[in-house]
């Protein structure tokens, strides 16, 4: 399963630090990655959502909110525009059609939340997420972030295995009203934070 999820080889990714934008290199020749505004990301996500997640039964929040709550949601979204975000659309070079995305935002002064990602089936297992994740971690470290967190369904084995192999640890589990049971993962970008976490909880070293 792990072999199907990601490659063992290290991929060198250069990150161009230009304000809050960066460039992802070493992607396949037929794929482009571009940072966009979140509203544009939402349009692209909606166009391929059913291909990426054909069997999801998430609560579609906009379909159940009364008008007054929709208005409040719009106000809160305006506040959300002011925080640091990474919103990437992946497109097929020749057609320009979206094939996937990665999105996330600053959670607090030291934590970045990798909110969501997905690729249509024909562009999976091509190291797109592996390469992009490496670039994102390197970029966030350069910006001064200490931790990265993400939430995943407990049966999302490819993503859980990839991230645990990359150094993420299981932090907790929550029951979300929209998405159901979610496993929270956390990655300490700096080794000293990781070691302090292990010391705080008296976690032993493990090896095969």
mmCIF file of C-alpha atoms in Angstrom:
data_model
loop_
_atom_site.group_PDB
_atom_site.id
_atom_site.type_symbol
_atom_site.label_atom_id
_atom_site.label_comp_id
_atom_site.label_asym_id
_atom_site.label_seq_id
_atom_site.Cartn_x
_atom_site.Cartn_y
_atom_site.Cartn_z
ATOM 1 C CA UNK A 1 0.000 0.000 0.000
ATOM 2 C CA UNK A 2 2.795 2.389 0.867
ATOM 3 C CA UNK A 3 4.463 1.771 -2.478
ATOM 4 C CA UNK A 4 1.213 2.730 -4.211
ATOM 5 C CA UNK A 5 0.940 5.893 -2.140
ATOM 6 C CA UNK A 6 4.257 7.563 -2.655
ATOM 7 C CA UNK A 7 7.841 7.085 -3.788
ATOM 8 C CA UNK A 8 10.760 6.377 -1.505
ATOM 9 C CA UNK A 9 13.199 8.504 -3.487
ATOM 10 C CA UNK A 10 13.937 12.014 -2.287
ATOM 11 C CA UNK A 11 12.766 14.768 -4.607
ATOM 12 C CA UNK A 12 14.730 18.031 -4.603
ATOM 13 C CA UNK A 13 12.341 20.959 -4.898
ATOM 14 C CA UNK A 14 13.514 24.551 -5.204
ATOM 15 C CA UNK A 15 11.256 27.142 -3.632
ATOM 16 C CA UNK A 16 11.259 30.711 -4.897
ATOM 17 C CA UNK A 17 10.471 33.076 -2.018
ATOM 18 C CA UNK A 18 8.623 36.021 -3.537
ATOM 19 C CA UNK A 19 6.468 37.619 -0.857
ATOM 20 C CA UNK A 20 3.950 34.895 0.049
ATOM 21 C CA UNK A 21 4.109 33.100 -3.295
ATOM 22 C CA UNK A 22 6.366 30.268 -4.321
ATOM 23 C CA UNK A 23 7.101 28.103 -7.311
ATOM 24 C CA UNK A 24 6.843 24.328 -7.379
ATOM 25 C CA UNK A 25 9.461 22.811 -9.654
ATOM 26 C CA UNK A 26 10.047 19.251 -10.898
ATOM 27 C CA UNK A 27 6.388 18.613 -11.660
ATOM 28 C CA UNK A 28 5.592 16.413 -14.679
ATOM 29 C CA UNK A 29 5.919 18.325 -17.952
ATOM 30 C CA UNK A 30 2.183 18.193 -18.651
ATOM 31 C CA UNK A 31 1.164 19.738 -15.295
ATOM 32 C CA UNK A 32 1.144 23.361 -14.155
ATOM 33 C CA UNK A 33 0.702 24.614 -10.580
ATOM 34 C CA UNK A 34 -0.480 28.128 -9.806
ATOM 35 C CA UNK A 35 -1.396 30.042 -6.660
ATOM 36 C CA UNK A 36 -4.799 31.706 -6.966
ATOM 37 C CA UNK A 37 -7.373 33.577 -4.909
ATOM 38 C CA UNK A 38 -9.557 31.321 -2.777
ATOM 39 C CA UNK A 39 -12.722 32.226 -4.674
ATOM 40 C CA UNK A 40 -11.066 31.063 -7.901
ATOM 41 C CA UNK A 41 -9.862 27.927 -6.164
ATOM 42 C CA UNK A 42 -13.442 27.216 -5.105
ATOM 43 C CA UNK A 43 -14.664 27.428 -8.693
ATOM 44 C CA UNK A 44 -11.987 24.990 -9.870
ATOM 45 C CA UNK A 45 -12.646 22.607 -6.979
ATOM 46 C CA UNK A 46 -16.370 22.575 -7.688
ATOM 47 C CA UNK A 47 -15.764 21.688 -11.339
ATOM 48 C CA UNK A 48 -13.895 18.455 -10.493
ATOM 49 C CA UNK A 49 -15.136 17.651 -6.959
ATOM 50 C CA UNK A 50 -17.267 14.681 -8.028
ATOM 51 C CA UNK A 51 -14.325 13.165 -9.918
ATOM 52 C CA UNK A 52 -12.000 13.543 -6.944
ATOM 53 C CA UNK A 53 -14.481 12.468 -4.244
ATOM 54 C CA UNK A 54 -17.251 10.498 -6.019
ATOM 55 C CA UNK A 55 -18.594 8.757 -2.914
ATOM 56 C CA UNK A 56 -18.347 11.477 -0.251
ATOM 57 C CA UNK A 57 -21.454 12.169 1.839
ATOM 58 C CA UNK A 58 -20.300 15.417 3.466
ATOM 59 C CA UNK A 59 -22.868 17.922 4.634
ATOM 60 C CA UNK A 60 -23.245 20.650 1.992
ATOM 61 C CA UNK A 61 -23.411 23.520 4.437
ATOM 62 C CA UNK A 62 -24.692 26.149 1.973
ATOM 63 C CA UNK A 63 -27.762 24.015 1.275
ATOM 64 C CA UNK A 64 -28.926 23.956 4.905
ATOM 65 C CA UNK A 65 -27.981 27.415 6.209
ATOM 66 C CA UNK A 66 -30.845 29.933 6.566
ATOM 67 C CA UNK A 67 -30.396 33.309 4.876
ATOM 68 C CA UNK A 68 -29.257 35.086 8.051
ATOM 69 C CA UNK A 69 -26.487 32.515 8.568
ATOM 70 C CA UNK A 70 -25.389 32.800 4.941
ATOM 71 C CA UNK A 71 -24.993 36.551 5.446
ATOM 72 C CA UNK A 72 -22.877 35.983 8.555
ATOM 73 C CA UNK A 73 -20.800 33.405 6.697
ATOM 74 C CA UNK A 74 -20.078 36.012 4.025
ATOM 75 C CA UNK A 75 -18.899 38.480 6.683
ATOM 76 C CA UNK A 76 -16.643 35.868 8.271
ATOM 77 C CA UNK A 77 -15.247 34.956 4.859
ATOM 78 C CA UNK A 78 -14.245 38.595 4.421
ATOM 79 C CA UNK A 79 -12.220 38.357 7.645
ATOM 80 C CA UNK A 80 -10.709 35.136 6.329
ATOM 81 C CA UNK A 81 -9.332 36.973 3.294
ATOM 82 C CA UNK A 82 -6.866 38.766 5.569
ATOM 83 C CA UNK A 83 -5.002 35.681 6.796
ATOM 84 C CA UNK A 84 -2.067 33.986 5.064
ATOM 85 C CA UNK A 85 -3.149 31.226 2.693
ATOM 86 C CA UNK A 86 -1.702 28.784 0.190
ATOM 87 C CA UNK A 87 -4.251 27.982 -2.517
ATOM 88 C CA UNK A 88 -2.860 26.019 -5.466
ATOM 89 C CA UNK A 89 -4.672 24.864 -8.586
ATOM 90 C CA UNK A 90 -3.054 22.168 -10.721
ATOM 91 C CA UNK A 91 -3.966 22.181 -14.404
ATOM 92 C CA UNK A 92 -3.241 20.020 -17.424
ATOM 93 C CA UNK A 93 -0.872 22.106 -19.537
ATOM 94 C CA UNK A 94 -2.394 21.567 -22.990
ATOM 95 C CA UNK A 95 -6.081 21.834 -22.124
ATOM 96 C CA UNK A 96 -5.801 24.172 -19.142
ATOM 97 C CA UNK A 97 -8.362 22.052 -17.315
ATOM 98 C CA UNK A 98 -8.041 21.746 -13.517
ATOM 99 C CA UNK A 99 -6.833 18.355 -12.314
ATOM 100 C CA UNK A 100 -6.353 18.972 -8.598
ATOM 101 C CA UNK A 101 -5.738 21.386 -5.762
ATOM 102 C CA UNK A 102 -4.027 21.940 -2.422
ATOM 103 C CA UNK A 103 -5.335 24.530 0.019
ATOM 104 C CA UNK A 104 -4.522 25.712 3.529
ATOM 105 C CA UNK A 105 -4.268 28.733 5.774
ATOM 106 C CA UNK A 106 -2.611 30.114 8.888
ATOM 107 C CA UNK A 107 -4.277 28.753 12.023
ATOM 108 C CA UNK A 108 -2.389 30.794 14.614
ATOM 109 C CA UNK A 109 0.959 32.557 15.029
ATOM 110 C CA UNK A 110 2.935 29.302 14.666
ATOM 111 C CA UNK A 111 0.580 26.805 13.011
ATOM 112 C CA UNK A 112 -0.419 26.291 9.373
ATOM 113 C CA UNK A 113 -3.526 24.222 8.628
ATOM 114 C CA UNK A 114 -3.392 22.111 5.454
ATOM 115 C CA UNK A 115 -7.128 22.094 4.896
ATOM 116 C CA UNK A 116 -7.791 20.001 1.815
ATOM 117 C CA UNK A 117 -6.286 18.470 -1.312
ATOM 118 C CA UNK A 118 -7.323 16.199 -4.129
ATOM 119 C CA UNK A 119 -6.481 15.061 -7.653
ATOM 120 C CA UNK A 120 -8.602 13.443 -10.338
ATOM 121 C CA UNK A 121 -7.865 9.692 -10.674
ATOM 122 C CA UNK A 122 -5.744 9.834 -13.832
ATOM 123 C CA UNK A 123 -3.273 12.228 -12.179
ATOM 124 C CA UNK A 124 -2.781 10.311 -8.935
ATOM 125 C CA UNK A 125 0.412 8.397 -8.051
ATOM 126 C CA UNK A 126 2.488 10.767 -10.171
ATOM 127 C CA UNK A 127 4.257 12.399 -7.199
ATOM 128 C CA UNK A 128 2.236 15.617 -7.585
ATOM 129 C CA UNK A 129 1.344 15.744 -3.894
ATOM 130 C CA UNK A 130 4.761 14.477 -2.776
ATOM 131 C CA UNK A 131 6.620 17.202 -4.671
ATOM 132 C CA UNK A 132 4.165 19.936 -3.712
ATOM 133 C CA UNK A 133 4.079 18.977 -0.036
ATOM 134 C CA UNK A 134 7.881 19.145 0.144
ATOM 135 C CA UNK A 135 7.791 22.621 -1.392
ATOM 136 C CA UNK A 136 5.069 23.790 0.988
ATOM 137 C CA UNK A 137 6.897 22.543 4.099
ATOM 138 C CA UNK A 138 10.108 24.230 2.988
ATOM 139 C CA UNK A 139 8.257 27.466 2.237
ATOM 140 C CA UNK A 140 6.432 27.476 5.580
ATOM 141 C CA UNK A 141 9.687 26.856 7.430
ATOM 142 C CA UNK A 142 11.208 29.842 5.678
ATOM 143 C CA UNK A 143 8.255 31.979 6.755
ATOM 144 C CA UNK A 144 8.729 30.993 10.403
ATOM 145 C CA UNK A 145 5.916 28.497 10.984
ATOM 146 C CA UNK A 146 6.588 25.832 13.632
ATOM 147 C CA UNK A 147 3.794 23.306 13.027
ATOM 148 C CA UNK A 148 1.583 21.961 10.254
ATOM 149 C CA UNK A 149 -1.729 20.287 11.066
ATOM 150 C CA UNK A 150 -4.242 18.441 8.903
ATOM 151 C CA UNK A 151 -7.401 16.364 9.339
ATOM 152 C CA UNK A 152 -8.192 13.126 7.496
ATOM 153 C CA UNK A 153 -10.857 10.453 7.423
ATOM 154 C CA UNK A 154 -9.563 7.390 9.322
ATOM 155 C CA UNK A 155 -9.851 5.168 6.233
ATOM 156 C CA UNK A 156 -7.808 7.496 3.993
ATOM 157 C CA UNK A 157 -4.884 5.084 4.134
ATOM 158 C CA UNK A 158 -2.746 6.565 1.315
ATOM 159 C CA UNK A 159 -2.672 10.029 2.883
ATOM 160 C CA UNK A 160 -2.267 8.806 6.465
ATOM 161 C CA UNK A 161 0.616 6.518 5.503
ATOM 162 C CA UNK A 162 2.310 9.208 3.439
ATOM 163 C CA UNK A 163 2.148 11.795 6.200
ATOM 164 C CA UNK A 164 3.173 9.464 9.027
ATOM 165 C CA UNK A 165 6.154 8.407 6.921
ATOM 166 C CA UNK A 166 6.939 12.110 6.413
ATOM 167 C CA UNK A 167 7.093 12.701 10.164
ATOM 168 C CA UNK A 168 3.532 13.620 11.095
ATOM 169 C CA UNK A 169 2.162 12.175 14.331
ATOM 170 C CA UNK A 170 -1.413 11.436 15.371
ATOM 171 C CA UNK A 171 -2.537 14.243 17.665
ATOM 172 C CA UNK A 172 -6.200 13.464 18.300
ATOM 173 C CA UNK A 173 -9.491 12.382 16.753
ATOM 174 C CA UNK A 174 -12.610 14.509 16.376
ATOM 175 C CA UNK A 175 -16.212 13.990 15.308
ATOM 176 C CA UNK A 176 -17.091 16.659 12.759
ATOM 177 C CA UNK A 177 -20.716 17.511 11.967
ATOM 178 C CA UNK A 178 -19.907 17.997 8.270
ATOM 179 C CA UNK A 179 -17.282 15.349 7.556
ATOM 180 C CA UNK A 180 -17.707 12.701 10.253
ATOM 181 C CA UNK A 181 -14.757 11.132 12.141
ATOM 182 C CA UNK A 182 -11.464 12.919 11.480
ATOM 183 C CA UNK A 183 -7.903 12.048 12.511
ATOM 184 C CA UNK A 184 -5.794 15.120 13.364
ATOM 185 C CA UNK A 185 -2.130 14.906 12.329
ATOM 186 C CA UNK A 186 0.603 17.348 13.311
ATOM 187 C CA UNK A 187 4.081 17.850 11.876
ATOM 188 C CA UNK A 188 6.695 19.742 13.881
ATOM 189 C CA UNK A 189 8.814 21.530 11.300
ATOM 190 C CA UNK A 190 11.811 21.799 13.645
ATOM 191 C CA UNK A 191 13.403 18.784 15.328
ATOM 192 C CA UNK A 192 13.633 20.467 18.738
ATOM 193 C CA UNK A 193 9.851 20.897 18.862
ATOM 194 C CA UNK A 194 9.395 17.236 17.934
ATOM 195 C CA UNK A 195 11.821 16.113 20.649
ATOM 196 C CA UNK A 196 10.156 18.326 23.242
ATOM 197 C CA UNK A 197 6.768 16.834 22.339
ATOM 198 C CA UNK A 198 8.130 13.313 22.804
ATOM 199 C CA UNK A 199 9.750 14.273 26.101
ATOM 200 C CA UNK A 200 6.590 15.972 27.368
ATOM 201 C CA UNK A 201 4.563 12.804 26.840
ATOM 202 C CA UNK A 202 7.444 10.456 27.745
ATOM 203 C CA UNK A 203 7.234 8.701 24.395
ATOM 204 C CA UNK A 204 9.837 5.957 23.865
ATOM 205 C CA UNK A 205 11.918 5.504 20.728
ATOM 206 C CA UNK A 206 10.764 2.782 18.365
ATOM 207 C CA UNK A 207 12.685 0.824 15.760
ATOM 208 C CA UNK A 208 12.188 -2.418 13.836
#
